[in-house]
Amino acid sequence: MTDRTTLATEGISLEVLSLGGILSNLCIARNGREVRPLHRAAWVDRPETVPEGAPPHLRYLEGDFLCAPFGAPAKGSAAPPHGWTANGQWTLVAEDAAPDGAKTLRFKLGKTVEAASVEKRISVRPGHPFVYQEHSFSRCAGEISLSHHAMVAAPGGMRLSFSPKKFGRTPEAPLDPPEKGTTFLLRYPQQFESLADVELADGTRADLRSYPTAKKHEDFLTLYDEEKTAFGWSAAVAQRDGFVFVGLKDAAVLSQTSLWMSNGGRTYAPWNGVHENVLGIEEGCSGYSAGAGGNLLPVRTALSLDRPGGLTVRYALGAIPLPEGFQEVAAVEISANDLVLQDVGGAREALPFDVRFFDNNKVNQ
């Protein structure tokens, strides 16, 4: 087993795995209710069912982790899928506690990524229903693709919404080759204007804003942010399971949102057809859906590492118990003191949020 370090303050607790830097066991308490929105694969507690040689990010699949590079490693690289940030050993270098009750864990990755050293900071603040994550790449040059890999579990289904997107796309082919026997729902490849109207493999069309829309499928697509978007967000309202999940990002750095729809379509170990109702809401910048042979779309698919002070990637995720009447998040706004969720029905929910969190990313633009 990998070591776990606990991070907790008023209203929020979690663990961080040293192997893969995986965020685990997130629990958020608000108004006398608790929610645990993130997925944990059943085989994490049954390691004997995982094939020998499986990469750590798959063996301990849960919560969220950073992939760098995102997807398959570069040709000739010794890194496993999703890179060393999701599979290497992170060493805890400091535990910081502020007078106001804020707590921070600082880690350093034992491997380099594209010759860059990588540091991780994970912070929580009293009463804030968010986990603040920062990954800093330093002493490096070149470019890299990367993505957070947050996974939401809602057996009762969820309604999805996002900050403005200009279009979406599926990859050139499904996630698995035909010999794997994986079943999929979507047509590959395709480009679409809205998640509300996506073509399926059988030629029909579906509104994918409600997940899941079908059983026994494994699918992947990417939504591309509008260039003018500075602050990006993703939201999932899980009415039956009683929570709202929110992911927050600097869209000038993480300019894409990929959706990994894992709903029982993989029948081989360790998936065994029972990895169901899981949705990866993955904020990143990569070429995974850009087209065969490289970047064929007018979008950025990698981040420059050659920046003054290096590259810092900031991403926050959180959740709250379902507010009365909430059906679908229509807008997320940051004010001078907090963050406000607005429902399509007009209801508003103000949440404590560190409004300065994304300010420092201006140096990355």
mmCIF file of C-alpha atoms in Angstrom, residues 52 64 76 166 194-195 201 253 301 303 331 336 348 362:
data_model
loop_
_atom_site.group_PDB
_atom_site.id
_atom_site.type_symbol
_atom_site.label_atom_id
_atom_site.label_comp_id
_atom_site.label_asym_id
_atom_site.label_seq_id
_atom_site.Cartn_x
_atom_site.Cartn_y
_atom_site.Cartn_z
ATOM 1 C CA GLU A 52 0.013 -7.510 -12.399
ATOM 2 C CA ASP A 64 -8.373 13.272 -8.564
ATOM 3 C CA GLY A 76 10.332 6.314 -26.451
ATOM 4 C CA LYS A 166 -17.044 26.768 -28.627
ATOM 5 C CA SER A 194 -23.100 21.433 -28.209
ATOM 6 C CA LEU A 195 -23.170 18.605 -25.688
ATOM 7 C CA ALA A 201 -22.526 5.224 -33.144
ATOM 8 C CA VAL A 253 -4.105 27.627 -18.781
ATOM 9 C CA THR A 301 -2.994 21.439 -27.216
ATOM 10 C CA LEU A 303 1.470 24.362 -22.467
ATOM 11 C CA ALA A 331 -23.725 30.280 -13.826
ATOM 12 C CA ALA A 336 -15.180 40.236 -4.015
ATOM 13 C CA ARG A 348 -28.494 31.321 -5.730
ATOM 14 C CA LYS A 362 -1.643 36.090 -14.536
#
